[in-house]
Amino acid sequence: MTKRYFVLLCAAMVMPLARYVPAAEAKKNVLMIAVDDLRPHFGKVYDTPQVLTPNMDKLASRGVTFKRTYCQAATCGVSRSSLLTGRRPDTTHVLSNGGCFRNAGNWTSLPHYFRQNGYVTAGGGKIFHPGVCDGLEFGEDRLAWSQPYYHAPCPQLGSLPCAEPRGPKTRPYSWFSNETATDDQVPDGMIAMNAIERLQNFTKLGADSPFFLAVGFHKPHLPHFAPKKYFDMYSLENIDLPKNTHVPQDLPTVTWNNCNEFLSYNDSAKEAKEVHFSEEQPLSDTAIKTHRRAYYAVTSFVDAQVGRVLDTLDELGLTNNTVVMLWGDHGWHLGENNEWAKHTNFEHATHVPLLISSPGGQEGGVSEALTELVDVYPTLADLAGLPVPTECPMNSSAVDVCTEGRSLAPLVAKPTTPWSSAAFSQWPKGGGMGYTLRTDRYRYTEWVGYDSKTHSPQWSVQHGSELYDFVEDPTETMNHVGDAKMAELVSQLSSQLHAGWRNSTMH
């Protein structure tokens, strides 16, 4: 064998290894879909078939539905900062929609992590809460996106393009059925079109350029505006009423949220005034049904946009190598517990939808494990084939990449895998903090003082506590904290809450 032939033979053997990565080791694409204010009560997937969501049902059939996922705080900015950094609110120091996580540490966000690992990263719509970090132009994180970020017209409204009915300083309508607009003429429709165009362009990149695409839909956030055809899917007389429209008995005075977001619209404020709406007085049945119908309509509208994006993924032949995740940033009250919107520690505010379809994962699987949105970051890294961030130390301000969640990949592979014994959420109010713990059967909450300098609870400063039993009382009608028979359980749950997520055991 000549020396020249030997060199050519070696080159031929080496070149394929340099150009192709074995399928088992290849990085997978990621399509992450965020749906603002989406509660886990829709479609067949979440046992609410009266809310029509065929496309999210289809996504669920291709992957795993997480039935018991919880946000870290029931408001957009706090929840998204936690999800996109993999750290909890007391670590991010983001306790309101106006906070930026970079004030606590110059951390690598979820999309930035994928960019660092060789991904083409692109986003559109509402992923980070808008206007808090680097600004709308940069999708709030200028380091995260390798392609220009996309916002549809009027991103602050996220509904009809700037001609939606409103006054200069007022918001007259909390819902509106638009008789002339098409899907493509409203922002979420435009966001879907942009995502479709991105996917088409990604097919030109080649196998060695995986993509991370984040698609953030604004609806069903207030105001509940959508093309008329979606309202026509629901007749008012067939809309269901909540099973419980009253606050729990023996509720601490600090607990009830006065529904300011919902009542900031003139129509809902007028309805509230007509019945003297208060903590003890719900809206009329007609008003409740009207607002539930509007929420259902915009949920079906968003589902249609999700379907357009997923259909394109299929048509382009990208589905088999793409991890698809859909999540809502927090839950939503539609009159349950006599609450409207979010901003509580009740089940309807903290409970969120999470759907994951991953190549090689279960199809049509259902997980009842207690999971959290803080798990999203390590989960997507794990499923995509990237190094999984390690657990954050107690002080992680100088640690670029770490997580206070855990990868859900084992549950995607086997939904019945033993998992955490609790999920943790919190909500600031009156200068203090409500910390809440959700176990398999119970929700336990303590409203305590809060040290804003150390961003930590003051457990000795008590403003009230709550205990709900979801086996005996699934709609949270009674606070059992004062029940002497529950004293030992309260003590156990209080210790578990104080011990925190780091000491949450497997079960």
Tab-separated table of C-alpha atoms in Angstrom, residues 118-500:
chain	number	residue	atom	x	y	z
A	118	GLY	CA	-24.544	25.812	19.136
A	119	TYR	CA	-28.257	26.247	18.533
A	120	VAL	CA	-29.899	28.762	16.256
A	121	THR	CA	-32.229	30.522	18.704
A	122	ALA	CA	-35.279	32.515	17.701
A	123	GLY	CA	-38.350	33.790	19.492
A	124	GLY	CA	-41.583	35.656	19.001
A	125	GLY	CA	-44.439	36.935	21.128
A	126	LYS	CA	-44.453	36.728	24.913
A	127	ILE	CA	-41.662	34.569	26.319
A	128	PHE	CA	-40.024	36.807	28.902
A	129	HIS	CA	-42.378	39.309	30.490
A	130	PRO	CA	-42.089	42.369	28.226
A	131	GLY	CA	-40.343	45.601	29.081
A	132	VAL	CA	-38.358	44.544	32.146
A	133	CYS	CA	-34.792	43.599	31.125
A	134	ASP	CA	-33.233	44.423	27.748
A	135	GLY	CA	-36.443	45.666	26.123
A	136	LEU	CA	-38.938	44.498	23.520
A	137	GLU	CA	-36.529	44.845	20.601
A	138	PHE	CA	-34.240	42.216	22.079
A	139	GLY	CA	-36.902	39.902	23.485
A	140	GLU	CA	-35.709	41.043	26.954
A	141	ASP	CA	-32.435	39.082	26.651
A	142	ARG	CA	-30.102	40.369	23.935
A	143	LEU	CA	-27.683	37.469	24.487
A	144	ALA	CA	-30.330	34.774	24.055
A	145	TRP	CA	-31.397	35.164	20.453
A	146	SER	CA	-29.241	34.537	17.403
A	147	GLN	CA	-32.016	35.854	15.137
A	148	PRO	CA	-33.980	39.113	15.491
A	149	TYR	CA	-36.842	38.816	17.946
A	150	TYR	CA	-40.398	39.149	16.645
A	151	HIS	CA	-43.277	41.091	18.174
A	152	ALA	CA	-46.650	41.515	16.522
A	153	PRO	CA	-48.320	44.966	16.551
A	154	CYS	CA	-49.429	46.194	19.965
A	155	PRO	CA	-47.514	43.598	22.028
A	156	GLN	CA	-48.692	45.338	25.181
A	157	LEU	CA	-52.232	44.392	24.220
A	158	GLY	CA	-51.660	41.042	22.640
A	159	SER	CA	-55.134	41.127	21.182
A	160	LEU	CA	-56.521	43.034	18.237
A	161	PRO	CA	-54.139	45.296	16.336
A	162	CYS	CA	-54.102	48.738	17.780
A	163	ALA	CA	-57.718	49.448	16.726
A	164	GLU	CA	-59.207	47.375	19.535
A	165	PRO	CA	-62.085	49.206	21.234
A	166	ARG	CA	-60.762	51.346	24.055
A	167	GLY	CA	-60.571	54.928	25.199
A	168	PRO	CA	-57.394	56.956	25.729
A	169	LYS	CA	-57.235	56.159	29.445
A	170	THR	CA	-59.864	53.471	29.873
A	171	ARG	CA	-60.406	49.820	29.013
A	172	PRO	CA	-64.121	49.467	28.324
A	173	TYR	CA	-64.205	45.817	27.267
A	174	SER	CA	-62.747	42.764	28.979
A	175	TRP	CA	-63.978	40.666	26.052
A	176	PHE	CA	-64.851	41.330	22.424
A	177	SER	CA	-66.084	39.135	19.578
A	178	ASN	CA	-64.633	40.650	16.407
A	179	GLU	CA	-66.929	40.138	13.427
A	180	THR	CA	-64.439	41.153	10.726
A	181	ALA	CA	-60.954	40.110	11.869
A	182	THR	CA	-59.306	36.935	10.600
A	183	ASP	CA	-56.768	34.952	12.582
A	184	ASP	CA	-53.927	36.492	10.581
A	185	GLN	CA	-55.077	40.014	11.471
A	186	VAL	CA	-54.621	39.622	15.217
A	187	PRO	CA	-51.259	39.443	17.024
A	188	ASP	CA	-51.352	35.776	18.033
A	189	GLY	CA	-52.171	34.850	14.450
A	190	MET	CA	-49.230	36.937	13.301
A	191	ILE	CA	-46.996	35.228	15.862
A	192	ALA	CA	-48.077	31.849	14.449
A	193	MET	CA	-47.275	33.027	10.907
A	194	ASN	CA	-43.841	34.191	12.022
A	195	ALA	CA	-43.176	30.824	13.692
A	196	ILE	CA	-44.218	29.024	10.495
A	197	GLU	CA	-41.830	31.156	8.442
A	198	ARG	CA	-39.020	30.474	10.912
A	199	LEU	CA	-39.582	26.726	10.699
A	200	GLN	CA	-39.494	26.871	6.917
A	201	ASN	CA	-36.194	28.737	7.042
A	202	PHE	CA	-34.740	26.298	9.585
A	203	THR	CA	-34.970	23.484	7.015
A	204	LYS	CA	-32.227	25.278	5.075
A	205	LEU	CA	-29.769	25.213	7.959
A	206	GLY	CA	-28.591	21.605	7.732
A	207	ALA	CA	-28.436	18.827	10.306
A	208	ASP	CA	-25.478	20.384	12.115
A	209	SER	CA	-27.478	23.505	13.042
A	210	PRO	CA	-30.257	22.519	15.476
A	211	PHE	CA	-32.812	25.171	16.391
A	212	PHE	CA	-34.511	26.408	19.546
A	213	LEU	CA	-37.744	28.209	18.673
A	214	ALA	CA	-39.792	29.898	21.393
A	215	VAL	CA	-43.347	30.846	20.432
A	216	GLY	CA	-45.241	32.937	22.984
A	217	PHE	CA	-48.976	33.426	22.539
A	218	HIS	CA	-50.608	36.301	24.433
A	219	LYS	CA	-54.062	34.814	24.770
A	220	PRO	CA	-56.048	33.831	26.771
A	221	HIS	CA	-54.708	36.796	28.775
A	222	LEU	CA	-57.177	39.633	29.273
A	223	PRO	CA	-58.759	41.243	27.338
A	224	HIS	CA	-60.500	38.212	25.892
A	225	PHE	CA	-60.641	39.280	22.253
A	226	ALA	CA	-60.796	36.925	19.277
A	227	PRO	CA	-62.463	36.559	15.872
A	228	LYS	CA	-66.204	35.919	16.141
A	229	LYS	CA	-66.054	32.348	14.858
A	230	TYR	CA	-64.451	31.247	18.111
A	231	PHE	CA	-67.204	32.823	20.203
A	232	ASP	CA	-69.733	31.103	17.958
A	233	MET	CA	-68.365	27.760	19.146
A	234	TYR	CA	-69.957	28.373	22.559
A	235	SER	CA	-73.561	29.213	23.403
A	236	LEU	CA	-74.060	31.095	26.650
A	237	GLU	CA	-76.799	28.781	27.920
A	238	ASN	CA	-74.445	25.786	27.716
A	239	ILE	CA	-71.615	27.400	29.656
A	240	ASP	CA	-70.983	25.752	33.006
A	241	LEU	CA	-70.830	27.564	36.347
A	242	PRO	CA	-67.997	26.960	38.811
A	243	LYS	CA	-68.638	24.232	41.359
A	244	ASN	CA	-67.699	26.660	44.104
A	245	THR	CA	-68.208	30.424	43.750
A	246	HIS	CA	-67.489	31.275	47.390
A	247	VAL	CA	-64.338	31.858	49.394
A	248	PRO	CA	-63.366	29.044	51.771
A	249	GLN	CA	-64.782	29.130	55.274
A	250	ASP	CA	-62.432	30.444	57.966
A	251	LEU	CA	-60.231	32.205	55.421
A	252	PRO	CA	-57.487	34.482	56.809
A	253	THR	CA	-58.126	38.140	55.993
A	254	VAL	CA	-54.866	38.372	54.038
A	255	THR	CA	-55.799	35.670	51.531
A	256	TRP	CA	-58.518	36.965	49.214
A	257	ASN	CA	-57.354	38.855	46.145
A	258	ASN	CA	-59.620	41.772	45.262
A	259	CYS	CA	-59.489	40.968	41.526
A	260	ASN	CA	-58.069	44.348	40.474
A	261	GLU	CA	-56.849	43.063	37.102
A	262	PHE	CA	-60.286	41.753	36.165
A	263	LEU	CA	-62.097	44.801	37.542
A	264	SER	CA	-59.851	47.245	35.659
A	265	TYR	CA	-62.157	46.804	32.658
A	266	ASN	CA	-65.262	48.954	32.629
A	267	ASP	CA	-67.687	46.199	31.711
A	268	SER	CA	-66.614	43.823	34.487
A	269	ALA	CA	-66.412	46.706	36.977
A	270	LYS	CA	-69.995	47.649	36.082
A	271	GLU	CA	-71.162	44.055	36.577
A	272	ALA	CA	-69.422	43.977	39.945
A	273	LYS	CA	-71.052	47.232	41.032
A	274	GLU	CA	-74.510	45.977	40.102
A	275	VAL	CA	-74.333	43.097	42.595
A	276	HIS	CA	-72.059	44.806	45.173
A	277	PHE	CA	-69.305	42.311	44.410
A	278	SER	CA	-67.103	41.595	47.422
A	279	GLU	CA	-65.303	38.767	49.154
A	280	GLU	CA	-68.674	37.398	50.223
A	281	GLN	CA	-70.727	38.370	47.145
A	282	PRO	CA	-70.061	36.710	43.763
A	283	LEU	CA	-71.000	38.113	40.375
A	284	SER	CA	-74.345	37.172	38.864
A	285	ASP	CA	-74.631	33.807	37.125
A	286	THR	CA	-75.082	35.572	33.785
A	287	ALA	CA	-71.903	37.610	34.245
A	288	ILE	CA	-69.959	34.534	35.320
A	289	LYS	CA	-71.116	32.587	32.264
A	290	THR	CA	-70.354	35.514	29.959
A	291	HIS	CA	-66.751	35.757	31.097
A	292	ARG	CA	-66.229	32.008	31.112
A	293	ARG	CA	-67.536	31.844	27.534
A	294	ALA	CA	-65.096	34.569	26.464
A	295	TYR	CA	-62.192	32.727	28.084
A	296	TYR	CA	-63.180	29.471	26.400
A	297	ALA	CA	-63.414	31.252	23.027
A	298	VAL	CA	-59.934	32.755	23.195
A	299	THR	CA	-58.541	29.428	24.418
A	300	SER	CA	-59.936	27.782	21.279
A	301	PHE	CA	-58.474	30.624	19.213
A	302	VAL	CA	-55.007	30.026	20.665
A	303	ASP	CA	-55.405	26.291	20.157
A	304	ALA	CA	-55.945	26.957	16.447
A	305	GLN	CA	-52.681	28.914	16.304
A	306	VAL	CA	-50.854	26.110	18.107
A	307	GLY	CA	-52.252	23.725	15.500
A	308	ARG	CA	-50.951	25.805	12.605
A	309	VAL	CA	-47.422	25.692	14.016
A	310	LEU	CA	-47.535	21.975	14.790
A	311	ASP	CA	-48.939	21.162	11.343
A	312	THR	CA	-46.028	23.011	9.759
A	313	LEU	CA	-43.576	21.050	11.882
A	314	ASP	CA	-45.153	17.867	10.503
A	315	GLU	CA	-45.251	19.067	6.901
A	316	LEU	CA	-41.582	19.979	6.970
A	317	GLY	CA	-40.562	16.586	8.341
A	318	LEU	CA	-39.140	18.100	11.536
A	319	THR	CA	-41.353	16.411	14.124
A	320	ASN	CA	-39.285	13.246	14.540
A	321	ASN	CA	-36.230	15.202	15.677
A	322	THR	CA	-37.918	17.965	17.658
A	323	VAL	CA	-38.790	18.192	21.348
A	324	VAL	CA	-42.101	20.018	21.642
A	325	MET	CA	-43.108	21.526	24.961
A	326	LEU	CA	-46.214	23.585	25.720
A	327	TRP	CA	-46.721	25.334	29.041
A	328	GLY	CA	-48.891	27.975	30.660
A	329	ASP	CA	-47.190	30.455	32.975
A	330	HIS	CA	-49.829	30.174	35.729
A	331	GLY	CA	-53.445	29.254	36.216
A	332	TRP	CA	-56.576	31.380	36.118
A	333	HIS	CA	-59.714	31.826	38.192
A	334	LEU	CA	-63.053	32.027	36.392
A	335	GLY	CA	-65.155	32.641	39.480
A	336	GLU	CA	-63.860	29.711	41.540
A	337	ASN	CA	-63.342	30.691	45.195
A	338	ASN	CA	-65.048	33.966	44.161
A	339	GLU	CA	-61.787	34.946	42.503
A	340	TRP	CA	-61.086	36.269	39.006
A	341	ALA	CA	-57.761	36.175	37.135
A	342	LYS	CA	-54.651	35.062	39.054
A	343	HIS	CA	-52.614	36.534	41.952
A	344	THR	CA	-53.576	33.959	44.594
A	345	ASN	CA	-52.130	30.818	46.155
A	346	PHE	CA	-55.269	28.796	45.473
A	347	GLU	CA	-55.202	25.714	43.263
A	348	HIS	CA	-56.773	27.435	40.258
A	349	ALA	CA	-54.045	30.107	40.182
A	350	THR	CA	-50.988	27.929	40.779
A	351	HIS	CA	-51.940	24.830	38.755
A	352	VAL	CA	-50.672	24.965	35.143
A	353	PRO	CA	-50.724	22.867	31.949
A	354	LEU	CA	-47.570	21.141	30.725
A	355	LEU	CA	-47.360	18.943	27.618
A	356	ILE	CA	-44.113	17.355	26.398
A	357	SER	CA	-43.606	15.400	23.187
A	358	SER	CA	-40.080	14.090	22.745
A	359	PRO	CA	-38.602	11.701	20.164
A	360	GLY	CA	-38.282	8.347	21.874
A	361	GLY	CA	-40.585	9.362	24.734
A	362	GLN	CA	-43.971	7.943	25.639
A	363	GLU	CA	-46.950	8.709	23.427
A	364	GLY	CA	-50.299	9.367	25.053
A	365	GLY	CA	-48.735	9.117	28.503
A	366	VAL	CA	-50.131	10.772	31.625
A	367	SER	CA	-48.082	11.744	34.663
A	368	GLU	CA	-49.666	12.486	38.030
A	369	ALA	CA	-46.294	13.458	39.511
A	370	LEU	CA	-46.013	16.750	41.378
A	371	THR	CA	-43.897	18.849	39.054
A	372	GLU	CA	-43.037	22.543	38.708
A	373	LEU	CA	-42.310	25.111	36.016
A	374	VAL	CA	-38.845	25.559	37.490
A	375	ASP	CA	-38.231	22.083	36.038
A	376	VAL	CA	-38.571	23.310	32.442
A	377	TYR	CA	-34.969	24.527	32.014
A	378	PRO	CA	-33.202	21.294	33.019
A	379	THR	CA	-35.847	19.203	31.240
A	380	LEU	CA	-35.382	20.827	27.843
A	381	ALA	CA	-31.608	20.662	28.174
A	382	ASP	CA	-31.815	16.973	29.041
A	383	LEU	CA	-34.267	16.004	26.277
A	384	ALA	CA	-32.330	17.969	23.664
A	385	GLY	CA	-29.086	16.177	24.508
A	386	LEU	CA	-27.274	19.030	26.286
A	387	PRO	CA	-25.516	18.873	29.661
A	388	VAL	CA	-28.129	19.111	32.404
A	389	PRO	CA	-27.516	22.049	34.785
A	390	THR	CA	-26.528	20.969	38.268
A	391	GLU	CA	-28.436	21.958	41.406
A	392	CYS	CA	-27.805	25.535	42.499
A	393	PRO	CA	-25.910	26.132	45.736
A	394	MET	CA	-27.598	28.125	48.498
A	395	ASN	CA	-26.071	31.315	47.075
A	396	SER	CA	-26.016	31.070	43.299
A	397	SER	CA	-25.709	34.758	42.419
A	398	ALA	CA	-22.320	34.168	40.786
A	399	VAL	CA	-23.214	30.814	39.164
A	400	ASP	CA	-24.031	31.294	35.480
A	401	VAL	CA	-25.877	28.024	34.934
A	402	CYS	CA	-27.582	25.920	37.597
A	403	THR	CA	-31.111	24.909	38.514
A	404	GLU	CA	-33.469	24.779	41.463
A	405	GLY	CA	-35.655	22.340	39.567
A	406	ARG	CA	-35.022	18.884	38.167
A	407	SER	CA	-35.211	17.285	34.759
A	408	LEU	CA	-38.536	15.616	33.988
A	409	ALA	CA	-36.916	13.380	31.351
A	410	PRO	CA	-37.425	10.236	33.488
A	411	LEU	CA	-41.163	10.998	33.552
A	412	VAL	CA	-41.232	11.563	29.789
A	413	ALA	CA	-39.778	8.066	29.410
A	414	LYS	CA	-41.881	6.505	32.178
A	415	PRO	CA	-44.684	8.702	33.569
A	416	THR	CA	-45.158	6.531	36.680
A	417	THR	CA	-41.583	7.088	37.927
A	418	PRO	CA	-41.561	7.965	41.690
A	419	TRP	CA	-41.180	11.712	42.097
A	420	SER	CA	-41.184	14.655	44.489
A	421	SER	CA	-43.507	14.717	47.484
A	422	ALA	CA	-44.453	18.377	47.047
A	423	ALA	CA	-44.553	21.432	44.787
A	424	PHE	CA	-43.852	24.954	46.075
A	425	SER	CA	-45.343	28.323	45.135
A	426	GLN	CA	-45.509	31.781	46.688
A	427	TRP	CA	-47.342	35.055	46.417
A	428	PRO	CA	-46.346	38.468	47.896
A	429	LYS	CA	-48.999	40.517	49.632
A	430	GLY	CA	-49.124	43.372	52.102
A	431	GLY	CA	-45.362	43.508	52.537
A	432	GLY	CA	-45.267	39.818	53.446
A	433	MET	CA	-45.243	36.556	51.545
A	434	GLY	CA	-47.621	33.648	51.256
A	435	TYR	CA	-45.691	30.390	50.881
A	436	THR	CA	-47.724	27.402	49.792
A	437	LEU	CA	-47.025	23.683	49.597
A	438	ARG	CA	-48.986	21.238	47.412
A	439	THR	CA	-48.685	17.580	48.342
A	440	ASP	CA	-50.491	14.612	46.873
A	441	ARG	CA	-53.591	15.305	49.003
A	442	TYR	CA	-53.211	18.678	50.694
A	443	ARG	CA	-52.423	22.322	50.108
A	444	TYR	CA	-50.882	24.100	53.085
A	445	THR	CA	-50.151	27.851	53.080
A	446	GLU	CA	-48.549	30.239	55.540
A	447	TRP	CA	-48.695	34.027	55.228
A	448	VAL	CA	-45.573	35.350	56.918
A	449	GLY	CA	-43.238	38.296	57.117
A	450	TYR	CA	-40.635	38.755	54.392
A	451	ASP	CA	-37.113	40.151	54.612
A	452	SER	CA	-36.707	42.109	51.371
A	453	LYS	CA	-32.964	42.508	51.946
A	454	THR	CA	-32.158	38.821	52.267
A	455	HIS	CA	-35.157	37.699	50.200
A	456	SER	CA	-36.170	35.148	52.763
A	457	PRO	CA	-39.227	34.303	54.865
A	458	GLN	CA	-39.692	35.392	58.465
A	459	TRP	CA	-41.529	32.338	59.685
A	460	SER	CA	-42.057	33.758	63.164
A	461	VAL	CA	-44.129	36.651	61.786
A	462	GLN	CA	-47.427	34.896	61.088
A	463	HIS	CA	-50.408	36.544	59.374
A	464	GLY	CA	-52.513	33.442	58.798
A	465	SER	CA	-52.442	29.898	57.481
A	466	GLU	CA	-54.595	27.571	55.381
A	467	LEU	CA	-55.086	23.846	54.908
A	468	TYR	CA	-57.179	22.237	52.172
A	469	ASP	CA	-57.947	18.543	51.713
A	470	PHE	CA	-58.439	17.726	48.022
A	471	VAL	CA	-59.780	14.242	48.694
A	472	GLU	CA	-62.608	15.375	50.968
A	473	ASP	CA	-62.945	18.907	49.566
A	474	PRO	CA	-61.643	19.207	45.965
A	475	THR	CA	-62.986	22.755	45.457
A	476	GLU	CA	-61.363	24.323	48.553
A	477	THR	CA	-64.525	25.241	50.454
A	478	MET	CA	-63.085	24.843	53.963
A	479	ASN	CA	-59.853	25.932	55.615
A	480	HIS	CA	-59.062	23.144	58.083
A	481	VAL	CA	-56.214	24.826	59.969
A	482	GLY	CA	-58.418	25.475	62.998
A	483	ASP	CA	-59.640	21.879	63.209
A	484	ALA	CA	-58.111	20.280	66.321
A	485	LYS	CA	-58.114	16.882	64.605
A	486	MET	CA	-55.778	18.330	61.962
A	487	ALA	CA	-53.236	19.784	64.417
A	488	GLU	CA	-50.632	17.044	63.956
A	489	LEU	CA	-50.953	17.214	60.169
A	490	VAL	CA	-50.631	21.005	60.229
A	491	SER	CA	-47.434	20.667	62.260
A	492	GLN	CA	-46.001	18.151	59.787
A	493	LEU	CA	-46.870	20.239	56.739
A	494	SER	CA	-45.547	23.388	58.364
A	495	SER	CA	-42.203	21.680	58.966
A	496	GLN	CA	-42.168	20.471	55.360
A	497	LEU	CA	-42.935	23.972	54.067
A	498	HIS	CA	-40.189	25.528	56.189
A	499	ALA	CA	-37.690	22.859	55.068
A	500	GLY	CA	-38.356	23.889	51.470
